[in-house]
Amino acid sequence: MKQNILDMESYALEHNVPIIEKDSIAFIMKYIKAHNIQNILEIGSAIGYSAILMASTNPDVTVTTIERDETRYMECLKNVKKCNFENKINVVFQDALEVNLSNVNYDMIFIDAAKAQNTKFFEKFKYFLKPNGVIITDNINFHGLKGNSQEIESKNLRSLVSKIEEYVEFLKENKEFETNFYDIGDGLAVSIKKDEK
Ligand code: SAH
Ligand code: MG
């Protein structure tokens, strides 16, 4: 297991795959244990690094993870198999915005895909969350660029960073969820679904 994780880290470095930072995944793993999270949906598998670490926290944890890039999806399947997690992790090869989920209720949704689409992912997948479930979003600080979108020269990057700023505003104003922001790794947002009254 340990060696598989190290191998994934070197693969990611070598192939420029943006896997989660160590502090962030440590935070999420602790959260999973503390809140007895069992059923997780992940948007953006890449090579399965975060999915495998989340699945490893507890024997009862299962993960459904969605990836649209074929090379990464294949690599993810390979890694899930190496870790003997075929019965814990279900890898779906599709664009998350086109996926049809059967009526599953997740304890946690981890959003870690195309950053400009965060609001769309949130609005689509919130219906698959259990009452008091949690949505965690990675890269909320976007390499420290958040809050500085007007000073960025490149137009594409500026537009991406301002999308993330909009997402942060969307979370802050959201009445259905209570969000806390953490300066851990590349920034995490933890959004807890409020009780329906
Ligand atoms: N969660 C992974 C890293 C994911 S990187 C980890 O920490 O180990 C983001 C991934 O999201 C990329 O592999 C990209 O192909 C995928 N992605 C981006 N937009 C997507 C979409 N709409 N549907 C499915 N996958 C998407
Ligand atoms: Mg990430």
Coordinates of N, CA and C and ligand atoms in Angstrom, one line a residue, residues 17-21 25 42-51 54 65-69 72 92 94-99 110-115 117 121 138-139, ligand 1:
V17 N 0.4 15.4 -13.3 CA -1.0 15.1 -12.8 C -1.1 15.9 -11.5
P18 N -2.1 16.8 -11.4 CA -2.3 17.6 -10.2 C -3.0 16.9 -9.1
I19 N -2.2 16.0 -8.4 CA -2.9 15.3 -7.2 C -2.9 16.2 -6.0
I20 N -3.8 15.8 -5.1 CA -4.0 16.7 -3.9 C -2.7 16.8 -3.1
E21 N -2.6 17.9 -2.4 CA -1.5 18.1 -1.5 C -1.6 17.3 -0.2
I25 N -5.1 16.1 2.0 CA -5.7 14.7 2.0 C -5.6 14.2 3.5
E42 N -16.5 11.2 -5.6 CA -15.4 12.1 -6.0 C -15.6 12.5 -7.4
I43 N -15.5 13.8 -7.7 CA -15.5 14.4 -9.0 C -14.1 14.7 -9.4
G44 N -13.5 13.9 -10.3 CA -12.1 14.1 -10.7 C -11.2 13.1 -10.1
S45 N -11.1 11.9 -10.7 CA -10.2 10.8 -10.1 C -8.8 11.0 -10.3
A46 N -8.4 11.6 -11.5 CA -7.1 11.6 -12.0 C -6.6 10.1 -12.0
I47 N -5.5 9.8 -11.3 CA -4.9 8.5 -11.3 C -5.4 7.7 -10.0
G48 N -6.3 8.2 -9.3 CA -6.9 7.5 -8.2 C -6.2 7.7 -6.8
Y49 N -5.3 8.7 -6.8 CA -4.5 8.9 -5.6 C -5.4 9.3 -4.4
S50 N -6.2 10.3 -4.5 CA -7.1 10.7 -3.4 C -8.2 9.7 -3.1
A51 N -8.7 9.1 -4.2 CA -9.8 8.1 -4.0 C -9.2 6.9 -3.1
M54 N -8.6 8.0 0.5 CA -9.9 8.1 1.2 C -10.5 6.7 1.6
T65 N -15.9 7.3 -8.1 CA -15.1 8.4 -8.5 C -15.2 8.6 -10.1
I66 N -15.3 9.8 -10.5 CA -15.6 10.1 -11.9 C -14.5 10.8 -12.6
E67 N -14.1 10.3 -13.8 CA -13.0 10.8 -14.6 C -13.3 10.8 -16.0
R68 N -13.0 11.9 -16.7 CA -13.4 12.0 -18.1 C -12.2 11.8 -19.1
D69 N -10.9 11.8 -18.5 CA -9.7 11.6 -19.4 C -9.4 10.1 -19.4
R72 N -6.0 8.8 -17.8 CA -6.0 8.9 -16.4 C -6.9 7.8 -15.8
V92 N -15.8 5.6 -12.7 CA -16.7 5.9 -13.8 C -16.0 6.7 -14.8
Q94 N -16.5 9.0 -17.5 CA -17.5 9.9 -18.1 C -17.3 11.4 -17.7
D95 N -17.8 12.3 -18.4 CA -17.9 13.7 -17.9 C -18.9 13.8 -16.8
A96 N -18.4 14.3 -15.7 CA -19.3 14.3 -14.5 C -20.6 15.1 -14.8
L97 N -20.5 16.1 -15.6 CA -21.7 16.8 -15.9 C -22.7 16.1 -16.8
E98 N -22.3 14.9 -17.3 CA -23.2 14.1 -18.1 C -23.6 12.8 -17.4
V99 N -23.0 12.5 -16.2 CA -23.3 11.3 -15.5 C -24.7 11.2 -15.0
F110 N -16.6 15.0 -2.9 CA -15.3 15.7 -3.0 C -15.2 16.2 -4.4
I111 N -15.2 17.5 -4.5 CA -15.1 18.2 -5.8 C -13.7 18.6 -6.1
D112 N -13.1 17.9 -7.1 CA -11.7 18.2 -7.5 C -11.4 18.0 -9.0
A113 N -12.3 18.7 -9.8 CA -12.2 18.5 -11.2 C -11.9 19.8 -11.9
A114 N -12.5 20.2 -13.0 CA -12.3 21.4 -13.7 C -12.8 22.6 -12.8
K115 N -11.8 23.4 -12.4 CA -12.1 24.5 -11.4 C -13.2 25.5 -11.8
Q117 N -15.8 24.9 -13.3 CA -17.1 24.2 -13.2 C -17.6 23.9 -11.8
F121 N -20.9 21.6 -10.7 CA -20.8 20.3 -10.0 C -21.6 20.4 -8.7
D138 N -11.6 21.2 -3.4 CA -10.1 21.4 -3.3 C -9.7 22.6 -4.2
N139 N -8.5 23.1 -3.9 CA -7.9 24.2 -4.7 C -8.7 25.5 -4.7
Ligands
SAH1 N1 -8.6 14.0 -7.1 C1 -7.3 13.7 -7.7 C2 -6.9 14.8 -8.7 C3 -7.8 15.2 -9.7 S1 -7.2 16.3 -10.9 C4 -6.3 13.5 -6.6 O1 -6.2 14.4 -5.8 O2 -5.6 12.5 -6.7 C5 -8.6 16.8 -11.8 C6 -9.2 15.7 -12.7 O3 -10.5 16.0 -13.0 C7 -8.4 15.6 -14.0 O4 -7.9 14.3 -14.2 C8 -9.5 15.9 -15.1 O5 -9.4 15.1 -16.2 C9 -10.7 15.6 -14.3 N2 -11.9 16.3 -14.8 C10 -12.0 17.7 -15.1 N3 -13.3 18.0 -15.4 C11 -14.0 16.8 -15.3 C12 -15.4 16.5 -15.6 N4 -16.2 17.5 -16.0 N5 -15.8 15.3 -15.5 C13 -14.9 14.3 -15.1 N6 -13.6 14.5 -14.8 C14 -13.1 15.8 -14.9

